[in-house]
């Protein structure tokens, strides 16, 4: 007794399963069905496949794709069981012949009927199913490797197509040809001026004066009023037109050009202080302050509402600044809170002419009557008479232990060990910078320079003709920058002999 696909017993005379209704009539290799008891296909005349494979519960015409996850070794070798745990078909069983899915064959029976029968002209030899499956797996793996190789080759070709061609040495681009990638990366490249050639240092240690505005036409012909160099190769300057200029050099020997980097529309700038290359604070003659922070300059902020004009500013660190004015007032700026705190310092009516701080808790200011004042981080002291009867013009402190001040009468006052000592300098100076204890540089209103070393002031050295030098900054004992009233800049680098 035969059985249907579901395994239900069916009598030999039945054409359909009485339980599930499955068609159990015998069929030929082309899929044609014939009545029970027939030996040849009623459609094509081919011998019927007796018994088919219903007993096994499978369909010989169903295409099985044997796919399993795992290693390639497992894929090639396979296992001893068919998918789903069904035993492999007998190689001699006609049901093992390859074919198409039965639903497809049933739908195209009229087309298949006109084709020659399977194995026509030659006796089909049964083929083992498992070796065929293994060969199919081998073929699948080979095809996969071919695809991978082709993909890798295509990827390499694509990379080569996108790889910029290496420039040929000694072969310039053709006129009018495309620019190299490095040149065409930006549609509007920022013009950069080359560094100035090294300026010869004269016997005095100072270079010859050169115009500061040659590469900064936006600065017009306004006079430089303030200068601060946080590094030997980085300087900032302000002028009477409200412009901020900057110069960045490749090295101390090759100075870079000056450019206008900011502008204060509120008034003419009078002083600037830069403790670092990324932070500066400048004040103008209208009571405003502007700051450089995080790479950008702020708009003017009104600070000084008291009677007086800013005269000087000192920022020992980026977190703190102190500015003073001609009315005897001081203004402390704290970066963290972005606030200004005013102080009344000189009650005698003498204006403050200079200020120098070595930290947030240590500042010294001088006035027009020869007095000095000390700030301790909370308040200002009363005036201490240092150079009575003479107006101080500048003050500079290298540390808590060393400060210097100069007056309009040609004297210099040195603070060491908590004591001020005043001595004649032999000339009148207007600018002063002390980068280290025991060393100061000063310039005169007639193109000269003097230095303080080993407890004494040097003789005047002519460095800028007869021009008045109005701004000076020394980030080190071996490096100073000075600017005169006609916008010429000079650099100091002492020769080895000195």
Short mmCIF file of C-alpha atoms in Angstrom, two decimals:
data_model
loop_
_atom_site.label_atom_id
_atom_site.label_comp_id
_atom_site.label_asym_id
_atom_site.label_seq_id
_atom_site.Cartn_x
_atom_site.Cartn_y
_atom_site.Cartn_z
CA UNK A 1 0.00 0.00 0.00
CA UNK A 2 1.28 3.47 -0.98
CA UNK A 3 1.06 6.67 1.01
CA UNK A 4 0.51 10.34 0.24
CA UNK A 5 2.95 13.12 0.96
CA UNK A 6 1.61 13.46 4.46
CA UNK A 7 2.26 9.77 5.11
CA UNK A 8 -1.42 8.72 5.06
CA UNK A 9 -2.01 5.16 3.73
CA UNK A 10 -3.63 5.10 0.30
CA UNK A 11 -4.86 2.09 -1.63
CA UNK A 12 -3.33 1.31 -5.02
CA UNK A 13 -6.59 2.03 -6.82
CA UNK A 14 -7.04 5.48 -5.24
CA UNK A 15 -6.17 8.67 -7.13
CA UNK A 16 -6.52 11.04 -4.18
CA UNK A 17 -5.82 10.61 -0.49
CA UNK A 18 -9.07 10.10 1.38
CA UNK A 19 -7.68 11.97 4.40
CA UNK A 20 -5.89 15.06 3.03
CA UNK A 21 -6.96 15.00 -0.63
CA UNK A 22 -3.37 14.77 -1.96
CA UNK A 23 -3.01 13.65 -5.63
CA UNK A 24 -1.42 10.18 -5.48
CA UNK A 25 -1.73 9.27 -9.13
CA UNK A 26 1.56 8.12 -10.71
CA UNK A 27 3.39 10.55 -12.95
CA UNK A 28 6.14 10.59 -15.52
CA UNK A 29 9.49 12.40 -15.36
CA UNK A 30 7.82 15.41 -16.98
CA UNK A 31 5.30 15.68 -14.15
CA UNK A 32 2.22 14.49 -16.11
CA UNK A 33 -0.32 12.61 -14.01
CA UNK A 34 -2.16 9.48 -15.18
CA UNK A 35 -4.91 7.37 -13.74
CA UNK A 36 -4.29 4.64 -11.21
CA UNK A 37 -3.15 1.38 -12.80
CA UNK A 38 -1.71 3.05 -15.94
CA UNK A 39 1.83 2.12 -16.97
CA UNK A 40 2.45 4.86 -19.51
CA UNK A 41 1.80 8.59 -19.37
CA UNK A 42 -1.47 9.45 -21.07
CA UNK A 43 0.03 12.76 -22.21
CA UNK A 44 3.55 12.04 -23.49
CA UNK A 45 3.61 8.22 -23.50
CA UNK A 46 6.61 8.00 -21.17
CA UNK A 47 6.72 5.15 -18.66
CA UNK A 48 5.29 6.22 -15.36
CA UNK A 49 7.47 6.39 -12.25
CA UNK A 50 6.01 3.68 -10.14
CA UNK A 51 5.63 4.48 -6.51
CA UNK A 52 7.22 7.95 -6.91
CA UNK A 53 8.55 9.14 -3.58
CA UNK A 54 5.41 9.59 -1.54
CA UNK A 55 6.50 6.93 0.80
CA UNK A 56 9.56 8.95 1.63
CA UNK A 57 7.46 12.02 2.17
CA UNK A 58 9.57 14.14 -0.23
CA UNK A 59 9.17 15.71 -3.68
CA UNK A 60 11.83 14.71 -6.21
CA UNK A 61 11.16 17.76 -8.34
CA UNK A 62 11.74 20.25 -5.56
CA UNK A 63 15.01 22.17 -5.85
CA UNK A 64 16.79 22.17 -2.50
CA UNK A 65 19.32 24.92 -1.77
CA UNK A 66 21.68 23.47 0.77
CA UNK A 67 22.88 26.47 2.79
CA UNK A 68 24.21 26.44 6.30
CA UNK A 69 26.09 28.99 8.32
CA UNK A 70 29.49 28.02 9.58
CA UNK A 71 33.03 27.68 8.33
CA UNK A 72 34.01 26.99 4.74
CA UNK A 73 35.33 23.61 5.86
CA UNK A 74 31.88 22.63 7.10
CA UNK A 75 30.34 24.05 3.95
CA UNK A 76 32.60 21.97 1.68
CA UNK A 77 32.63 18.75 3.63
CA UNK A 78 28.98 18.83 4.58
CA UNK A 79 27.63 16.30 7.05
CA UNK A 80 26.10 12.86 6.84
CA UNK A 81 22.55 14.13 7.10
CA UNK A 82 20.37 16.08 4.75
CA UNK A 83 18.89 19.39 5.92
CA UNK A 84 16.19 18.85 8.47
CA UNK A 85 17.53 15.43 9.37
CA UNK A 86 15.94 13.66 6.36
CA UNK A 87 17.93 10.70 5.09
CA UNK A 88 19.56 11.04 1.68
CA UNK A 89 17.71 9.53 -1.26
CA UNK A 90 18.88 6.32 -2.80
CA UNK A 91 21.11 7.13 -5.82
CA UNK A 92 19.31 4.51 -7.85
CA UNK A 93 15.90 5.94 -7.05
CA UNK A 94 14.40 7.74 -10.04
CA UNK A 95 13.14 10.33 -7.56
CA UNK A 96 16.74 11.54 -7.23
CA UNK A 97 16.69 12.92 -10.77
CA UNK A 98 17.06 16.70 -10.96
CA UNK A 99 13.96 18.67 -11.78
CA UNK A 100 12.16 21.92 -11.22
CA UNK A 101 9.71 22.65 -8.43
CA UNK A 102 6.48 20.83 -9.07
CA UNK A 103 4.17 23.84 -8.93
CA UNK A 104 6.21 25.42 -11.72
CA UNK A 105 6.03 22.25 -13.82
CA UNK A 106 2.31 21.86 -13.29
CA UNK A 107 1.75 25.45 -14.41
CA UNK A 108 3.82 24.88 -17.59
CA UNK A 109 2.81 21.34 -18.43
CA UNK A 110 1.74 22.30 -21.95
CA UNK A 111 5.19 23.67 -22.73
CA UNK A 112 7.08 20.82 -21.18
CA UNK A 113 4.94 18.32 -23.05
CA UNK A 114 6.54 19.37 -26.34
CA UNK A 115 10.10 18.82 -25.03
CA UNK A 116 11.92 15.53 -25.48
CA UNK A 117 11.69 13.29 -22.48
CA UNK A 118 14.39 13.32 -19.87
CA UNK A 119 17.32 11.14 -20.89
CA UNK A 120 15.96 10.69 -24.43
CA UNK A 121 18.40 8.71 -26.55
CA UNK A 122 20.61 7.64 -23.69
CA UNK A 123 19.93 5.54 -20.72
CA UNK A 124 20.14 7.74 -17.64
CA UNK A 125 22.65 6.55 -15.14
CA UNK A 126 21.86 7.11 -11.54
CA UNK A 127 24.20 9.62 -9.93
CA UNK A 128 25.00 9.73 -6.27
CA UNK A 129 23.28 12.68 -4.70
CA UNK A 130 25.95 13.50 -2.09
CA UNK A 131 28.95 13.86 -4.49
CA UNK A 132 26.80 16.12 -6.68
CA UNK A 133 25.99 18.27 -3.65
CA UNK A 134 29.67 18.46 -2.73
CA UNK A 135 30.61 19.45 -6.27
CA UNK A 136 27.90 22.10 -6.13
CA UNK A 137 29.36 23.36 -2.89
CA UNK A 138 32.83 23.45 -4.39
CA UNK A 139 31.46 25.33 -7.40
CA UNK A 140 29.67 27.77 -5.09
CA UNK A 141 32.84 28.43 -3.14
CA UNK A 142 34.88 28.94 -6.32
CA UNK A 143 32.28 31.35 -7.67
CA UNK A 144 32.31 33.23 -4.34
CA UNK A 145 36.11 33.54 -4.47
CA UNK A 146 35.90 34.76 -8.07
CA UNK A 147 33.33 37.39 -7.06
CA UNK A 148 35.50 38.49 -4.15
CA UNK A 149 38.56 38.73 -6.37
CA UNK A 150 36.63 40.69 -8.97
CA UNK A 151 35.29 43.02 -6.28
CA UNK A 152 38.78 43.57 -4.88
CA UNK A 153 40.13 44.30 -8.36
CA UNK A 154 37.29 46.72 -9.04
CA UNK A 155 37.90 48.42 -5.69
CA UNK A 156 41.59 48.74 -6.44
CA UNK A 157 40.81 50.20 -9.87
CA UNK A 158 38.39 52.66 -8.25
CA UNK A 159 41.04 53.68 -5.72
CA UNK A 160 43.57 54.13 -8.45
CA UNK A 161 41.13 56.29 -10.38
CA UNK A 162 40.60 58.48 -7.31
CA UNK A 163 44.28 58.56 -6.37
CA UNK A 164 45.84 61.90 -7.38
CA UNK A 165 48.64 61.46 -9.80
CA UNK A 166 52.07 61.94 -8.32
CA UNK A 167 53.68 65.14 -9.55
CA UNK A 168 56.52 64.64 -11.96
CA UNK A 169 59.72 66.19 -10.72
CA UNK A 170 60.91 69.06 -12.84
CA UNK A 171 57.70 69.13 -14.93
CA UNK A 172 55.75 72.37 -14.40
CA UNK A 173 51.99 72.40 -15.07
CA UNK A 174 50.96 73.32 -18.55
CA UNK A 175 49.91 76.96 -19.02
CA UNK A 176 46.23 77.32 -18.32
CA UNK A 177 46.06 73.77 -17.03
CA UNK A 178 44.37 72.73 -13.81
CA UNK A 179 46.06 73.80 -10.62
CA UNK A 180 47.36 71.16 -8.23
CA UNK A 181 44.93 69.98 -5.55
CA UNK A 182 46.81 71.86 -2.83
CA UNK A 183 46.37 75.10 -4.77
CA UNK A 184 42.74 74.64 -5.72
CA UNK A 185 41.51 73.44 -2.32
CA UNK A 186 40.16 76.88 -1.51
CA UNK A 187 38.42 79.14 -3.98
CA UNK A 188 39.55 82.24 -2.07
CA UNK A 189 42.90 81.47 -0.43
CA UNK A 190 44.03 83.84 2.28
CA UNK A 191 47.02 85.82 1.07
CA UNK A 192 50.03 85.40 3.30
CA UNK A 193 52.99 87.70 3.07
CA UNK A 194 56.40 86.07 3.31
CA UNK A 195 58.48 86.87 6.37
CA UNK A 196 60.77 89.83 6.09
CA UNK A 197 64.39 89.02 5.46
CA UNK A 198 66.66 89.01 8.46
CA UNK A 199 67.51 92.54 9.52
CA UNK A 200 71.18 93.18 10.30
CA UNK A 201 71.85 93.81 13.95
CA UNK A 202 74.11 96.76 14.53
CA UNK A 203 76.81 97.05 17.15
CA UNK A 204 74.26 98.43 19.59
CA UNK A 205 72.23 95.22 19.32
CA UNK A 206 69.34 97.06 17.63
CA UNK A 207 68.27 96.64 14.03
CA UNK A 208 67.73 99.58 11.71
CA UNK A 209 64.21 101.06 11.85
CA UNK A 210 61.75 99.87 9.19
CA UNK A 211 58.20 101.15 8.56
CA UNK A 212 55.68 99.13 10.55
CA UNK A 213 52.76 99.98 8.25
CA UNK A 214 54.33 98.71 5.02
CA UNK A 215 52.22 95.52 5.19
CA UNK A 216 49.35 97.09 7.11
CA UNK A 217 47.83 99.85 4.96
CA UNK A 218 44.66 99.77 7.03
CA UNK A 219 46.54 101.32 9.91
CA UNK A 220 46.99 104.53 7.87
CA UNK A 221 49.56 106.90 9.39
CA UNK A 222 48.26 106.87 12.94
CA UNK A 223 50.89 106.87 15.68
CA UNK A 224 51.58 103.68 17.62
CA UNK A 225 50.61 104.32 21.25
CA UNK A 226 50.98 100.90 22.87
CA UNK A 227 52.95 97.69 22.37
CA UNK A 228 52.94 94.25 24.03
CA UNK A 229 54.93 91.17 22.98
CA UNK A 230 53.95 88.02 24.94
CA UNK A 231 56.60 86.08 23.00
CA UNK A 232 59.74 86.92 21.11
CA UNK A 233 57.96 86.11 17.83
CA UNK A 234 54.49 87.50 18.66
CA UNK A 235 53.66 91.18 19.16
CA UNK A 236 50.52 93.32 19.34
CA UNK A 237 50.35 97.09 18.94
CA UNK A 238 47.62 99.74 19.12
CA UNK A 239 47.47 103.16 17.52
CA UNK A 240 45.76 106.49 17.90
CA UNK A 241 43.20 105.62 15.20
CA UNK A 242 41.82 102.68 17.19
CA UNK A 243 43.53 99.93 15.20
CA UNK A 244 45.07 96.79 16.66
CA UNK A 245 48.07 95.45 14.76
CA UNK A 246 49.72 92.06 15.07
CA UNK A 247 52.99 90.54 13.92
CA UNK A 248 53.90 86.86 14.03
CA UNK A 249 57.44 85.91 13.07
CA UNK A 250 58.91 82.63 11.95
CA UNK A 251 61.88 83.21 14.24
CA UNK A 252 63.61 85.96 16.14
CA UNK A 253 65.93 86.49 13.18
CA UNK A 254 63.19 86.69 10.52
CA UNK A 255 60.45 89.06 11.56
CA UNK A 256 57.00 88.82 10.03
CA UNK A 257 54.89 91.67 8.63
CA UNK A 258 52.40 93.70 10.64
CA UNK A 259 48.67 93.51 9.92
CA UNK A 260 45.57 95.19 11.27
CA UNK A 261 43.62 92.51 13.14
CA UNK A 262 40.96 94.54 14.97
CA UNK A 263 39.52 98.03 15.29
CA UNK A 264 37.98 100.04 18.12
CA UNK A 265 35.41 102.47 16.73
CA UNK A 266 34.92 103.97 20.20
CA UNK A 267 38.14 105.98 20.21
CA UNK A 268 41.89 106.01 19.89
CA UNK A 269 43.63 103.18 21.71
CA UNK A 270 46.24 104.26 24.28
CA UNK A 271 47.60 101.03 25.82
CA UNK A 272 47.60 97.24 25.46
CA UNK A 273 48.78 94.29 27.56
CA UNK A 274 49.06 90.66 26.38
CA UNK A 275 50.19 88.05 28.93
CA UNK A 276 49.78 85.31 26.29
CA UNK A 277 49.51 85.13 22.53
CA UNK A 278 45.78 84.38 22.84
CA UNK A 279 44.69 86.99 25.37
CA UNK A 280 45.07 90.77 25.25
CA UNK A 281 43.28 93.75 26.74
CA UNK A 282 43.47 97.25 25.29
CA UNK A 283 41.98 100.53 26.54
CA UNK A 284 41.09 103.69 24.60
CA UNK A 285 40.85 107.40 25.31
CA UNK A 286 37.04 107.26 25.61
CA UNK A 287 36.98 104.92 28.63
CA UNK A 288 36.39 101.68 26.68
CA UNK A 289 38.18 98.36 26.77
CA UNK A 290 38.42 95.59 24.16
CA UNK A 291 39.74 92.09 24.68
CA UNK A 292 41.23 89.31 22.59
CA UNK A 293 39.98 85.95 23.84
CA UNK A 294 39.67 82.55 22.14
CA UNK A 295 40.95 83.96 18.87
CA UNK A 296 38.51 86.88 18.46
CA UNK A 297 38.34 90.48 19.56
CA UNK A 298 35.37 91.80 21.51
CA UNK A 299 33.39 94.95 20.90
CA UNK A 300 34.29 97.99 23.04
CA UNK A 301 32.96 97.84 26.62
CA UNK A 302 32.54 101.10 28.50
CA UNK A 303 34.49 100.90 31.76
CA UNK A 304 35.68 104.29 32.96
CA UNK A 305 32.77 106.49 33.90
CA UNK A 306 34.93 108.62 36.20
CA UNK A 307 36.73 111.82 35.40
CA UNK A 308 39.97 110.85 33.76
CA UNK A 309 41.41 109.12 30.69
CA UNK A 310 43.05 105.72 30.61
CA UNK A 311 46.85 105.98 30.67
CA UNK A 312 48.09 102.42 31.15
CA UNK A 313 47.04 98.78 31.59
CA UNK A 314 48.81 95.68 32.91
CA UNK A 315 47.69 92.03 32.61
CA UNK A 316 50.08 89.67 34.43
CA UNK A 317 47.88 86.67 33.56
CA UNK A 318 44.91 86.06 31.29
CA UNK A 319 42.56 86.02 34.29
CA UNK A 320 43.35 89.49 35.65
CA UNK A 321 44.10 93.02 34.42
CA UNK A 322 44.52 96.43 36.06
CA UNK A 323 44.03 99.73 34.25
CA UNK A 324 44.71 103.26 35.59
CA UNK A 325 43.66 106.73 34.46
CA UNK A 326 44.67 110.36 34.64
CA UNK A 327 42.09 111.03 37.37
CA UNK A 328 43.86 108.84 39.91
CA UNK A 329 41.53 105.87 39.49
CA UNK A 330 42.26 102.17 38.97
CA UNK A 331 40.02 99.49 37.49
CA UNK A 332 40.53 95.76 38.15
CA UNK A 333 39.21 93.33 35.55
CA UNK A 334 38.48 89.70 36.38
CA UNK A 335 38.11 87.42 33.37
CA UNK A 336 36.11 84.72 35.15
CA UNK A 337 33.30 87.09 36.12
CA UNK A 338 33.87 89.52 33.23
CA UNK A 339 33.51 92.41 35.66
CA UNK A 340 35.39 95.61 36.42
CA UNK A 341 35.97 96.94 39.96
CA UNK A 342 36.84 100.65 40.30
CA UNK A 343 39.20 102.07 42.94
CA UNK A 344 40.08 105.59 43.94
CA UNK A 345 43.86 105.48 44.35
CA UNK A 346 45.44 108.95 44.16
CA UNK A 347 43.33 111.22 46.37
CA UNK A 348 45.75 114.13 46.03
CA UNK A 349 44.54 114.77 42.50
CA UNK A 350 47.73 113.56 40.82
CA UNK A 351 46.91 111.34 37.91
CA UNK A 352 48.26 107.83 37.63
CA UNK A 353 50.77 107.57 34.80
CA UNK A 354 51.73 103.92 34.90
CA UNK A 355 50.92 100.51 36.40
CA UNK A 356 52.69 97.15 36.47
CA UNK A 357 51.40 93.88 37.96
CA UNK A 358 53.26 90.63 38.62
CA UNK A 359 50.11 88.77 39.67
CA UNK A 360 46.45 89.28 40.64
CA UNK A 361 47.57 90.20 44.15
CA UNK A 362 50.53 92.42 43.36
CA UNK A 363 50.49 95.71 41.40
CA UNK A 364 52.42 98.97 41.65
CA UNK A 365 51.19 102.25 40.19
CA UNK A 366 52.99 105.60 39.97
CA UNK A 367 51.62 109.12 39.66
CA UNK A 368 52.53 112.52 38.35
CA UNK A 369 53.83 113.69 41.74
CA UNK A 370 56.55 111.11 42.34
CA UNK A 371 54.41 108.80 44.47
CA UNK A 372 54.01 105.00 44.30
CA UNK A 373 51.02 102.85 45.30
CA UNK A 374 50.75 99.13 46.02
CA UNK A 375 47.79 96.81 45.36
CA UNK A 376 47.54 93.63 47.48
CA UNK A 377 44.65 91.92 45.73
CA UNK A 378 41.95 93.64 47.78
CA UNK A 379 42.79 97.34 48.06
CA UNK A 380 45.32 100.02 47.18
CA UNK A 381 47.72 101.53 49.67
CA UNK A 382 48.24 105.23 50.29
CA UNK A 383 50.90 107.06 48.27
CA UNK A 384 54.51 106.39 49.17
CA UNK A 385 56.81 109.34 48.34
CA UNK A 386 59.53 107.93 46.12
CA UNK A 387 60.55 110.81 43.86
CA UNK A 388 58.79 113.84 45.25
CA UNK A 389 58.48 116.75 42.88
CA UNK A 390 59.01 114.71 39.73
CA UNK A 391 56.37 113.16 37.57
CA UNK A 392 56.82 109.48 36.94
CA UNK A 393 56.51 108.53 33.27
CA UNK A 394 56.58 104.72 33.46
CA UNK A 395 56.91 101.74 35.82
CA UNK A 396 57.80 98.10 35.17
CA UNK A 397 58.09 95.15 37.59
CA UNK A 398 59.84 91.88 36.78
CA UNK A 399 58.78 90.26 40.05
CA UNK A 400 57.71 91.14 43.58
CA UNK A 401 61.36 91.70 44.41
CA UNK A 402 62.28 94.04 41.55
CA UNK A 403 60.62 97.11 39.99
CA UNK A 404 61.86 100.21 38.20
CA UNK A 405 60.27 103.58 37.48
CA UNK A 406 61.43 106.56 35.44
CA UNK A 407 60.52 110.23 35.73
CA UNK A 408 60.42 113.28 33.51
CA UNK A 409 63.52 114.73 35.17
CA UNK A 410 65.96 112.08 33.96
CA UNK A 411 65.91 109.93 37.09
CA UNK A 412 65.38 106.27 37.60
CA UNK A 413 63.97 104.63 40.74
CA UNK A 414 64.77 101.01 41.54
CA UNK A 415 62.79 98.92 44.06
CA UNK A 416 64.75 96.03 45.57
CA UNK A 417 64.42 94.47 48.99
CA UNK A 418 61.37 96.63 49.71
CA UNK A 419 63.36 99.87 49.31
CA UNK A 420 63.24 102.48 46.55
CA UNK A 421 66.52 103.98 45.37
CA UNK A 422 66.54 106.98 43.03
CA UNK A 423 69.52 107.81 40.80
CA UNK A 424 70.21 109.98 37.75
CA UNK A 425 70.04 108.27 34.37
CA UNK A 426 71.69 111.02 32.34
CA UNK A 427 68.70 111.25 29.98
CA UNK A 428 64.94 111.50 30.02
CA UNK A 429 63.08 108.35 28.97
CA UNK A 430 59.46 107.76 28.09
CA UNK A 431 59.23 103.96 27.85
CA UNK A 432 60.45 101.25 30.20
CA UNK A 433 60.46 97.43 30.19
CA UNK A 434 62.01 95.12 32.80
CA UNK A 435 61.76 91.45 31.69
CA UNK A 436 63.94 90.09 34.52
CA UNK A 437 65.25 91.07 37.92
CA UNK A 438 68.21 93.41 37.58
CA UNK A 439 67.64 94.17 33.86
CA UNK A 440 65.62 96.95 32.20
CA UNK A 441 65.54 98.62 28.81
CA UNK A 442 64.31 102.20 28.28
CA UNK A 443 64.00 104.51 25.26
CA UNK A 444 64.11 108.27 24.95
CA UNK A 445 62.16 110.91 23.09
CA UNK A 446 65.10 111.53 20.75
CA UNK A 447 65.88 108.11 19.30
CA UNK A 448 68.09 106.77 22.09
CA UNK A 449 68.09 103.69 24.31
CA UNK A 450 69.58 102.95 27.74
CA UNK A 451 69.83 99.71 29.69
CA UNK A 452 69.98 98.92 33.41
CA UNK A 453 72.46 96.15 34.24
CA UNK A 454 74.47 95.26 37.30
CA UNK A 455 72.92 98.08 39.31
CA UNK A 456 73.75 100.93 36.92
CA UNK A 457 72.24 102.63 33.89
CA UNK A 458 74.21 102.57 30.67
CA UNK A 459 74.98 105.54 28.52
CA UNK A 460 72.56 106.50 25.79
CA UNK A 461 72.91 104.64 22.49
CA UNK A 462 71.48 106.26 19.39
CA UNK A 463 69.28 103.69 17.64
CA UNK A 464 66.63 105.67 15.74
CA UNK A 465 68.07 108.96 14.63
CA UNK A 466 66.26 111.78 16.40
CA UNK A 467 62.83 110.22 16.32
CA UNK A 468 60.87 109.84 19.54
CA UNK A 469 60.27 106.22 20.54
CA UNK A 470 56.82 105.89 22.06
CA UNK A 471 56.34 102.15 22.68
CA UNK A 472 58.58 99.37 23.99
CA UNK A 473 58.13 95.72 24.97
CA UNK A 474 60.75 93.16 26.06
CA UNK A 475 59.58 89.54 26.50
CA UNK A 476 63.17 88.51 27.35
CA UNK A 477 66.49 90.09 28.25
CA UNK A 478 67.75 89.25 24.77
CA UNK A 479 64.72 90.41 22.80
CA UNK A 480 62.93 93.77 22.67
CA UNK A 481 60.69 95.54 20.17
CA UNK A 482 60.35 99.33 19.94
CA UNK A 483 58.18 101.57 17.77
CA UNK A 484 58.72 105.28 17.19
CA UNK A 485 56.19 108.05 16.64
CA UNK A 486 56.61 107.77 12.89
CA UNK A 487 55.59 104.13 12.81
CA UNK A 488 59.04 102.59 12.43
CA UNK A 489 59.83 99.37 14.25
CA UNK A 490 63.17 98.26 15.67
CA UNK A 491 64.23 94.94 17.19
CA UNK A 492 66.83 94.29 19.85
CA UNK A 493 69.03 91.21 19.85
CA UNK A 494 72.36 91.82 21.60
CA UNK A 495 75.47 90.57 19.81
CA UNK A 496 77.43 87.76 21.49
CA UNK A 497 80.07 90.23 22.67
CA UNK A 498 77.58 91.90 24.98
#
